[in-house]
mmCIF file of C-alpha atoms in Angstrom:
data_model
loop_
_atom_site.group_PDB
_atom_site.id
_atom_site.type_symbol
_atom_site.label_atom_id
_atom_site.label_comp_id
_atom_site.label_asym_id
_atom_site.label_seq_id
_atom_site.Cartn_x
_atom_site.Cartn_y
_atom_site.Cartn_z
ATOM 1 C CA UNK A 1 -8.058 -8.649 -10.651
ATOM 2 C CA UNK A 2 -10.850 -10.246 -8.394
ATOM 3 C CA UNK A 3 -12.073 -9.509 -5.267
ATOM 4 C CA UNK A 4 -14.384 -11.662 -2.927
ATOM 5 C CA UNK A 5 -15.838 -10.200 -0.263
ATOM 6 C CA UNK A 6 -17.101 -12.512 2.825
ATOM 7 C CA UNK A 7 -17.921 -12.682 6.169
ATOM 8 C CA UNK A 8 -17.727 -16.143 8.426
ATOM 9 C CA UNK A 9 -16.553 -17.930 5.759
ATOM 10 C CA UNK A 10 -20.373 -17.024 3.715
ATOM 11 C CA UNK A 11 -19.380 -15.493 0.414
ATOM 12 C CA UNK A 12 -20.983 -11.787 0.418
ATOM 13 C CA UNK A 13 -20.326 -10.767 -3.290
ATOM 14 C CA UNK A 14 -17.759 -11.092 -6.049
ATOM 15 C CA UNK A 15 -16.038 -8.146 -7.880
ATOM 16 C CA UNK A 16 -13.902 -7.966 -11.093
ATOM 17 C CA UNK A 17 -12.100 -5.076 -11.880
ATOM 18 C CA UNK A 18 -10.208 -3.614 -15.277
ATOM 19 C CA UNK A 19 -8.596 -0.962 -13.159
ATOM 20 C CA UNK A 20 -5.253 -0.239 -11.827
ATOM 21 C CA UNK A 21 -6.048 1.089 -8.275
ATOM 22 C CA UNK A 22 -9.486 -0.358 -5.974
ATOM 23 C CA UNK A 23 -10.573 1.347 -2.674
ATOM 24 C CA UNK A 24 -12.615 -0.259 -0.142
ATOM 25 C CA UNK A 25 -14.617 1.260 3.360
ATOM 26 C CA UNK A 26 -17.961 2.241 4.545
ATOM 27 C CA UNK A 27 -18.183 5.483 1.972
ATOM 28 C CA UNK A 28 -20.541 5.264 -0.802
ATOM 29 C CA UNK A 29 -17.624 6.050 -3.113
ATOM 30 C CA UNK A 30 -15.601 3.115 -2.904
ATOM 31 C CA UNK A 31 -15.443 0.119 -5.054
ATOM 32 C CA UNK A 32 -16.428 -2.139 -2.342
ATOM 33 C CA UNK A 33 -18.511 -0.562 -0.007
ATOM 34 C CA UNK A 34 -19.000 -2.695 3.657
ATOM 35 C CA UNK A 35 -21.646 -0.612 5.842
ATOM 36 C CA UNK A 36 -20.145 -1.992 9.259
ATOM 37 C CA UNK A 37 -19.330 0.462 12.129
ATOM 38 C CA UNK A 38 -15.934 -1.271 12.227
ATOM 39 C CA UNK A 39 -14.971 -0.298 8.834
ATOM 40 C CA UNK A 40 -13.338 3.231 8.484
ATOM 41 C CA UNK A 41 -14.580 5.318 5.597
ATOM 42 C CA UNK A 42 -11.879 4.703 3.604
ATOM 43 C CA UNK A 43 -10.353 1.384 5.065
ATOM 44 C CA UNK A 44 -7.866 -0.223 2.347
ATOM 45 C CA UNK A 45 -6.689 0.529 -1.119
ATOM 46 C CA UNK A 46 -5.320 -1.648 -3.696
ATOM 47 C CA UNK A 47 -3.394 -0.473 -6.399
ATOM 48 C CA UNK A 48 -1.178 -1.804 -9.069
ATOM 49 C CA UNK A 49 2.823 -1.178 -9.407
ATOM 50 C CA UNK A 50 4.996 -2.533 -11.897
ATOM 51 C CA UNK A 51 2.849 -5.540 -12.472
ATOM 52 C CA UNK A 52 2.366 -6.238 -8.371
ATOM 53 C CA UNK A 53 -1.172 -5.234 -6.690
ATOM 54 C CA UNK A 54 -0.110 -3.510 -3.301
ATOM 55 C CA UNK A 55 -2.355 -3.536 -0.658
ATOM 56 C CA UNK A 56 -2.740 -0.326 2.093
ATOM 57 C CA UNK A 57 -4.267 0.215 5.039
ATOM 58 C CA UNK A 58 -6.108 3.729 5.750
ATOM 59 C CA UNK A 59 -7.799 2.305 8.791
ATOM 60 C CA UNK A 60 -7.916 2.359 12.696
ATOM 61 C CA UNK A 61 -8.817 -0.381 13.402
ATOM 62 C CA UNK A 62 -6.282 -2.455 10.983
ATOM 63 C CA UNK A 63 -5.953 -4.316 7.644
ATOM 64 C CA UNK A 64 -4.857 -7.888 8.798
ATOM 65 C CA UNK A 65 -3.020 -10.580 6.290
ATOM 66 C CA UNK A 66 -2.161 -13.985 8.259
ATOM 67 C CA UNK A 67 -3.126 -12.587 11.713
ATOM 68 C CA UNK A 68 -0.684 -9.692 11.272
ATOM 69 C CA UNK A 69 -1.816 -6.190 10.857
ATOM 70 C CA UNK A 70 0.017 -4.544 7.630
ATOM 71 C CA UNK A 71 0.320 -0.726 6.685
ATOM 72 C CA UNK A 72 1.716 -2.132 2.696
ATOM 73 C CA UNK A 73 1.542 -5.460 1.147
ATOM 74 C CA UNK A 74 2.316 -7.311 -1.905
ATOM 75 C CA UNK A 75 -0.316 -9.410 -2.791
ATOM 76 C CA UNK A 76 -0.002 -12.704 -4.003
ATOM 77 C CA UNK A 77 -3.082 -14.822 -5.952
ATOM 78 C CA UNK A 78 -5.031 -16.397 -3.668
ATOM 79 C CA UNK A 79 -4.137 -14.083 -0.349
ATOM 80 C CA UNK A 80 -6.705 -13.517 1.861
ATOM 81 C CA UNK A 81 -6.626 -10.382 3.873
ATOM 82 C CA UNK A 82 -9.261 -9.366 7.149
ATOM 83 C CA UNK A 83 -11.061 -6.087 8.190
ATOM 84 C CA UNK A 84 -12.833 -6.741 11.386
ATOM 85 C CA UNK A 85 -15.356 -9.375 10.420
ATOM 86 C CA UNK A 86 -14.463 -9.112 6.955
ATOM 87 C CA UNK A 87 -12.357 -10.758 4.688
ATOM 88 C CA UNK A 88 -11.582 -10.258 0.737
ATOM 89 C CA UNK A 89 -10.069 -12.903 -1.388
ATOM 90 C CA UNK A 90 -7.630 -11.821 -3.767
ATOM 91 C CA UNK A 91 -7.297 -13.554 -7.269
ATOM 92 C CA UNK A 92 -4.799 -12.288 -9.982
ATOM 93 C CA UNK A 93 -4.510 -15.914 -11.733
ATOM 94 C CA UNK A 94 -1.661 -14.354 -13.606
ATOM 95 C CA UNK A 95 0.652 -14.470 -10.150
ATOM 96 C CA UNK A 96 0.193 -17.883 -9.905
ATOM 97 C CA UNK A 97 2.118 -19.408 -13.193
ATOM 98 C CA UNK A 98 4.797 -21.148 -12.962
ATOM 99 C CA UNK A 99 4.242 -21.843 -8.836
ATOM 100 C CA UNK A 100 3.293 -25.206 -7.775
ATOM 101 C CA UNK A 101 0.308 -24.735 -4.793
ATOM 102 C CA UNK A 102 0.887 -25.777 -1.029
ATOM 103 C CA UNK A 103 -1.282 -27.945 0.761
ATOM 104 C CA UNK A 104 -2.996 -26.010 2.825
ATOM 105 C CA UNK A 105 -3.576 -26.045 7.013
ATOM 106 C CA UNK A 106 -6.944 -26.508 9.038
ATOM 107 C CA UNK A 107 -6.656 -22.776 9.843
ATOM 108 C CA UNK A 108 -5.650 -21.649 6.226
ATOM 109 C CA UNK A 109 -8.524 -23.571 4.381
ATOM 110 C CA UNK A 110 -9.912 -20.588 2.195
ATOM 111 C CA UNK A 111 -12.545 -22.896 0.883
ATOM 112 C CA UNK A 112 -10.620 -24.053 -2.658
ATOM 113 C CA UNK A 113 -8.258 -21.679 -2.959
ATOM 114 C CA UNK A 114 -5.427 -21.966 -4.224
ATOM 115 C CA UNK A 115 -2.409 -21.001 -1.883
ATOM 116 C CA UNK A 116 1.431 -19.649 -3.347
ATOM 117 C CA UNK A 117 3.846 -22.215 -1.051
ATOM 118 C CA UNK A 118 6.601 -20.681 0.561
ATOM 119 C CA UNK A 119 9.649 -20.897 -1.046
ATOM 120 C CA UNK A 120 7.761 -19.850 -4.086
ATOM 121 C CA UNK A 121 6.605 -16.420 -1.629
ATOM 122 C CA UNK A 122 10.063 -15.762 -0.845
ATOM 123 C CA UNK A 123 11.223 -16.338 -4.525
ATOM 124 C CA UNK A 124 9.049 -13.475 -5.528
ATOM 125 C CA UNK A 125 10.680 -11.060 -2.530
ATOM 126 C CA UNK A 126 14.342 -11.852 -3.304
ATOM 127 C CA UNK A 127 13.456 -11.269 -7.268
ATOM 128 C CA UNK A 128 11.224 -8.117 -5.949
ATOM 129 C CA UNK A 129 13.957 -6.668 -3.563
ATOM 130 C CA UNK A 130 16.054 -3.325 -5.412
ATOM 131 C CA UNK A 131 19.846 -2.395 -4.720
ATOM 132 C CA UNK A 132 18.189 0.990 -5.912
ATOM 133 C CA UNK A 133 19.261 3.562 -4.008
ATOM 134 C CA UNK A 134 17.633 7.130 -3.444
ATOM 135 C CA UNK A 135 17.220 9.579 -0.482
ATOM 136 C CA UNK A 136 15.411 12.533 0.766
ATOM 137 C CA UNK A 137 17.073 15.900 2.294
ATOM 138 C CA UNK A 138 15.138 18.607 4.028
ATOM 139 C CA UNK A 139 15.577 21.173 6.512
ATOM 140 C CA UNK A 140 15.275 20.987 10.302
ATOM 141 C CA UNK A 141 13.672 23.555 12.511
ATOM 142 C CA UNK A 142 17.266 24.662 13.415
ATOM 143 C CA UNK A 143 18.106 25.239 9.582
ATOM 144 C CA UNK A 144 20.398 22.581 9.330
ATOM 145 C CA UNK A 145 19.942 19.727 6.102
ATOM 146 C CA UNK A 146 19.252 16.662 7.004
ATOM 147 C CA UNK A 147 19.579 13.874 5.029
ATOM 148 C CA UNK A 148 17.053 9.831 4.889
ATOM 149 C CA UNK A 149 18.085 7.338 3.141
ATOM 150 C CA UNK A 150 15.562 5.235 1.660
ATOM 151 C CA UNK A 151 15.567 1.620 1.956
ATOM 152 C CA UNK A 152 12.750 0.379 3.272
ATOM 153 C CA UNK A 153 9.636 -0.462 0.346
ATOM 154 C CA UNK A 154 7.045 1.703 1.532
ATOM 155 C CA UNK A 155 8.067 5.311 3.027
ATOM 156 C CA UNK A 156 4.564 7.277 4.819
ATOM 157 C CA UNK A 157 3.656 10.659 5.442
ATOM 158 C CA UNK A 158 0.157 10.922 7.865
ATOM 159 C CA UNK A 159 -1.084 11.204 10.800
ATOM 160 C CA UNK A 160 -0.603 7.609 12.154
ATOM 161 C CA UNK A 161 2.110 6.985 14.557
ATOM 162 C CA UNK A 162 4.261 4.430 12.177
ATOM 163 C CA UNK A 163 4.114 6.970 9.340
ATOM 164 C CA UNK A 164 8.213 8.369 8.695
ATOM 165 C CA UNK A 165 6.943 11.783 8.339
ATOM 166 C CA UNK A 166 3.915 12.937 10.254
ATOM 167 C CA UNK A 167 0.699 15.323 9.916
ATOM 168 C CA UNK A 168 -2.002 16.118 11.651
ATOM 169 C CA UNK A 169 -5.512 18.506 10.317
ATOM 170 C CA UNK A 170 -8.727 17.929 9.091
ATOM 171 C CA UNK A 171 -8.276 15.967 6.543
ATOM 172 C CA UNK A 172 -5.080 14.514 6.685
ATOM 173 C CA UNK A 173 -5.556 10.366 6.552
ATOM 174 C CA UNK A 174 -3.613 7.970 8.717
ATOM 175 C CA UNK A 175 -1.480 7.350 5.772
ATOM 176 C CA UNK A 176 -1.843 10.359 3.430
ATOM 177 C CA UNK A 177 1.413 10.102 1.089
ATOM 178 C CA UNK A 178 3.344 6.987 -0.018
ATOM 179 C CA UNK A 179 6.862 6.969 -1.711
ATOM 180 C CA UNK A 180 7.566 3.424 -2.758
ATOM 181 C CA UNK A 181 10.579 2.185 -3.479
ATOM 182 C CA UNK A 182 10.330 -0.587 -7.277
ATOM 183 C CA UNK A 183 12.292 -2.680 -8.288
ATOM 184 C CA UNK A 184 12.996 0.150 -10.954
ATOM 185 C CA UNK A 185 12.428 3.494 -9.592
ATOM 186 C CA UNK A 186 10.592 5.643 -6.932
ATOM 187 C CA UNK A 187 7.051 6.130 -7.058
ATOM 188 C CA UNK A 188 5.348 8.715 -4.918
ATOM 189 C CA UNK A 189 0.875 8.300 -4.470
ATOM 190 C CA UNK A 190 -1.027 11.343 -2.819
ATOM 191 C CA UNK A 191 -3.580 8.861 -1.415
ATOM 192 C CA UNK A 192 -5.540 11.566 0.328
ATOM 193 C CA UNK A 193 -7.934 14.480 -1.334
ATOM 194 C CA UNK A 194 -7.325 17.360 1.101
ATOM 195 C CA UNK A 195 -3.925 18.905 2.230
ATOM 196 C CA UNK A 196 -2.307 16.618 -0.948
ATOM 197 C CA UNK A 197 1.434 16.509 -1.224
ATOM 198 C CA UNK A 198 2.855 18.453 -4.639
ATOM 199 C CA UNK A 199 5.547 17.589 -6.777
ATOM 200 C CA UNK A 200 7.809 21.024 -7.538
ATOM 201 C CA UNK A 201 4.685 22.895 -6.833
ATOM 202 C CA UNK A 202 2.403 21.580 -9.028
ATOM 203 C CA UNK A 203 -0.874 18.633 -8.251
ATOM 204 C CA UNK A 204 -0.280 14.743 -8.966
ATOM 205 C CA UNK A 205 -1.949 11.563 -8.348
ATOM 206 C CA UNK A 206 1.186 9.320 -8.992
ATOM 207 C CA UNK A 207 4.215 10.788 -10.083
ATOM 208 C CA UNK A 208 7.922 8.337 -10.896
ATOM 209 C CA UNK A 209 10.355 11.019 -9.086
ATOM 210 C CA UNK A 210 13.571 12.378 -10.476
ATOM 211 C CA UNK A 211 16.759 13.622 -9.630
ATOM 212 C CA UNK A 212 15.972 16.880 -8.154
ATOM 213 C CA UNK A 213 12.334 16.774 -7.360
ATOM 214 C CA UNK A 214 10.981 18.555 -4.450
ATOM 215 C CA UNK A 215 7.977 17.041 -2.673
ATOM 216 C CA UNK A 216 5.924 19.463 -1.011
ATOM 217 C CA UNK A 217 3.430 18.434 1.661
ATOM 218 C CA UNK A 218 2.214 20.578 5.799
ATOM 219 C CA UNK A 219 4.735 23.141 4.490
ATOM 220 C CA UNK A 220 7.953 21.016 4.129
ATOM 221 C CA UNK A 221 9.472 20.596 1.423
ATOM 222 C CA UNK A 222 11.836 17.341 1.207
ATOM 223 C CA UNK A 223 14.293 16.827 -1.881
ATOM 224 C CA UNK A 224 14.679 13.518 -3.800
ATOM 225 C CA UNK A 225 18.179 12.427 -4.847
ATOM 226 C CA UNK A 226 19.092 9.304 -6.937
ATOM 227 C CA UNK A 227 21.960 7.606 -5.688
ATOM 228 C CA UNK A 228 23.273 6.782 -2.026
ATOM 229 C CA UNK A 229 23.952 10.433 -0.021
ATOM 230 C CA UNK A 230 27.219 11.572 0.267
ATOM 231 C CA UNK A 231 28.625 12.476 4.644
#
């Protein structure tokens, strides 16, 4: 996977990475470190799911992919996605096979790149989209069991206001936990290092959850179950 960093259309630098999951922000511990005011610590992270690089926004101020601001995305070769002044290029040549380029606009000239046309876009999100089914049950303050189904792609747990389950703490991130929804199963990320989530008590970085499993994060504890619930 390759990244290109820019600014004002100026290329900044060019990365190439052999790894399955790529943070970028202002911290000195990122993979692509941008020392701009308007770039949070830890802004966006881009990690690899069944074969599809999913991009995430940690930020503030936003994460921005054709002039809309994203909290998940699935990245396509040759998208092109905005923090503040900044931009990144993403390349993953391998996307691209077998998809016959669009011409591209005035406003979507990235300079050579190659752009995925449309039909060909929603191709890949009819072929990506599950009939999986899978929800979550946990208590309410009044002791009663209440039961989510999950059907959206990407389910949150953080601070921010769009997240389906929210925290708040030193520490906790805008988006701190992230159960996606495959094409093949449910995949749970603890994307933040403080006040992680815990699968049936015990740490994890990326866990595929199971009939049964009880995710653990600001003292709730939500159960996963396979299958559409049952009124």
């Amino acid at each position: 996977m390759e990244l290109t960093l820019m600014i004002d259309r100026k290329v900044l630098k060019h990365y190439s990475f052999d790894k399955e999951e790529v943070t970028i922000g202002r911290d000195k511990s990122c993979d692509v470190v941008i020392e701009n005011v308007g770039i949070s610590r830890k802004h966006a992270q881009l990690f690899r799911s069944g074969g599809v690089w999913i991009l995430i926004d940690l930020s503030e101020n936003g994460t921005y992919v054709r002039g809309a601001r994203i909290a998940q995305y699935n990245l396509n070769d040759g998208d092109e996605f905005w923090m503040g002044k900044f931009s990144c290029l993403f390349r993953e040549p391998s996307q691209a096979e077998g998809f016959k380029p669009a011409k591209a606009t005035d406003h979507q000239n990235i300079e050579g790149t190659i752009l995925v046309d449309q039909r060909a876009m929603e191709k890949i999100a009819k072929e990506r989209s599950s009939s999986l089914a899978g929800y979550l049950t946990f208590p309410r303050p009044d002791g009663k069991i209440e039961t989510m189904t999950i059907m959206k792609t990407a389910t949150w747990m953080g601070t921010h206001p769009g997240c389906d389950f929210r925290g708040a703490g030193f520490g906790v991130l805008p988006r701190h936990v992230l159960l996606l929804r495959d094409t093949t199963s449910f995949m749970i990320f603890n994307l933040g290092k403080w006040k992680p989530a815990k699968i049936n008590r015990k740490p994890f970085a990326e866990h595929t959850l199971k009939e049964g499993d009880v995710i653990s994060w600001m003292g709730r504890d939500f159960t996963f179950h396979v299958g559409a619930p049952k009124f």
